[in-house]
């Protein structure tokens, strides 16, 4: 890593997130908006009723990427791979993603962290296991539901760790209790407004939430889950990740070009190491 990159990695490891500006161009953004709007239009009304606080929660898996070149192009986008490289991740792997679209006038998203490897000692170090790469398809502000984060909370216990539910419960998803601590405002939080086309990358274990969308326009984010340092992780962590992200979709359904694009991002582990149980709640080691 050259010096500038070192600084980026240090900031990423310290704060738990990093913003890369202007990674996706307007043509790709338009295609992603069309694609996600089409997918959302095919969901049942019940989907949106169950997901009031996220707005939607549609899975982006390998089968979708093999079928829809725009998704594969996003996952293996040269600008994204360069951004990862700037943080020192030369051989990243992709797991899955979500289309999370807040309709106009919808509630905030509750505080949560998506770390699910808390029984693995690596989760208590600066070496990332799972990271989100978020692409907002519109410019975001506190008014239309921008991201909020608690910097450093991937490595430092915050009072919310002991107050919020470890999982996305139905009560949180449906905004049944606006007084739940998951919807509180805390002193350490900061807003992360971005421009469409920016990339927000963060540790899966960072506490994050989003504001309500108080505007008349939908606000969509594509959250893509990567394992940026997979190849350098201990074998047991690799075995755990490979099991958690088992990809059974058939690459043969994709064009040779798409297969070649996606192949380097496949998670593969064929050793003998024992996977570690999934654990959504941080242990006492998180001080
Ligand atoms: O909707 C947002 O702004 C954040 C989405 C999120 O928290 C997630 O994908 O884990």
mmCIF file of N, CA and C in Angstrom, residues 40 43 47-48 51 54-59 98-101 109 168 173:
data_model
loop_
_atom_site.group_PDB
_atom_site.id
_atom_site.type_symbol
_atom_site.label_atom_id
_atom_site.label_comp_id
_atom_site.label_asym_id
_atom_site.label_seq_id
_atom_site.Cartn_x
_atom_site.Cartn_y
_atom_site.Cartn_z
ATOM 1 N N UNK A 40 -38.666 -4.175 -7.245
ATOM 2 C CA UNK A 40 -39.569 -3.751 -6.162
ATOM 3 C C UNK A 40 -41.026 -3.830 -6.608
ATOM 4 N N UNK A 43 -42.744 -7.137 -5.927
ATOM 5 C CA UNK A 43 -42.946 -7.645 -4.557
ATOM 6 C C UNK A 43 -44.417 -7.513 -4.165
ATOM 7 N N UNK A 47 -44.845 -7.688 1.615
ATOM 8 C CA UNK A 47 -43.397 -7.497 1.800
ATOM 9 C C UNK A 47 -43.128 -6.128 2.431
ATOM 10 N N UNK A 48 -43.777 -5.103 1.884
ATOM 11 C CA UNK A 48 -43.529 -3.732 2.358
ATOM 12 C C UNK A 48 -44.155 -3.507 3.737
ATOM 13 N N UNK A 51 -41.816 -4.725 6.312
ATOM 14 C CA UNK A 51 -40.498 -4.063 6.330
ATOM 15 C C UNK A 51 -40.641 -2.559 6.383
ATOM 16 N N UNK A 54 -37.189 -0.578 7.105
ATOM 17 C CA UNK A 54 -36.191 -0.583 6.025
ATOM 18 C C UNK A 54 -36.847 -0.092 4.739
ATOM 19 N N UNK A 55 -38.131 -0.339 4.593
ATOM 20 C CA UNK A 55 -38.850 0.000 3.363
ATOM 21 C C UNK A 55 -39.002 -1.233 2.497
ATOM 22 N N UNK A 56 -37.886 -1.907 2.260
ATOM 23 C CA UNK A 56 -37.914 -3.207 1.567
ATOM 24 C C UNK A 56 -36.652 -3.954 1.975
ATOM 25 N N UNK A 57 -36.627 -5.238 1.667
ATOM 26 C CA UNK A 57 -35.470 -6.064 2.051
ATOM 27 C C UNK A 57 -35.372 -7.208 1.037
ATOM 28 N N UNK A 58 -35.047 -6.838 -0.198
ATOM 29 C CA UNK A 58 -35.039 -7.845 -1.271
ATOM 30 C C UNK A 58 -33.622 -8.389 -1.455
ATOM 31 N N UNK A 59 -33.510 -9.699 -1.468
ATOM 32 C CA UNK A 59 -32.194 -10.342 -1.577
ATOM 33 C C UNK A 59 -31.588 -10.165 -2.982
ATOM 34 N N UNK A 98 -28.717 -6.527 -0.729
ATOM 35 C CA UNK A 98 -30.135 -6.244 -0.461
ATOM 36 C C UNK A 98 -30.549 -4.956 -1.164
ATOM 37 N N UNK A 99 -31.784 -4.951 -1.644
ATOM 38 C CA UNK A 99 -32.376 -3.706 -2.146
ATOM 39 C C UNK A 99 -33.232 -3.151 -1.007
ATOM 40 N N UNK A 100 -32.823 -2.001 -0.501
ATOM 41 C CA UNK A 100 -33.486 -1.420 0.676
ATOM 42 C C UNK A 100 -34.020 -0.049 0.261
ATOM 43 N N UNK A 101 -35.328 0.015 0.070
ATOM 44 C CA UNK A 101 -35.901 1.211 -0.536
ATOM 45 C C UNK A 101 -36.968 1.820 0.373
ATOM 46 N N UNK A 109 -34.970 3.824 10.262
ATOM 47 C CA UNK A 109 -34.478 2.448 10.452
ATOM 48 C C UNK A 109 -33.763 2.388 11.793
ATOM 49 N N UNK A 168 -33.163 -8.455 13.871
ATOM 50 C CA UNK A 168 -34.213 -7.591 13.326
ATOM 51 C C UNK A 168 -35.562 -8.219 13.695
ATOM 52 N N UNK A 173 -39.024 -4.115 12.725
ATOM 53 C CA UNK A 173 -39.289 -3.997 11.278
ATOM 54 C C UNK A 173 -40.557 -3.214 10.971
#
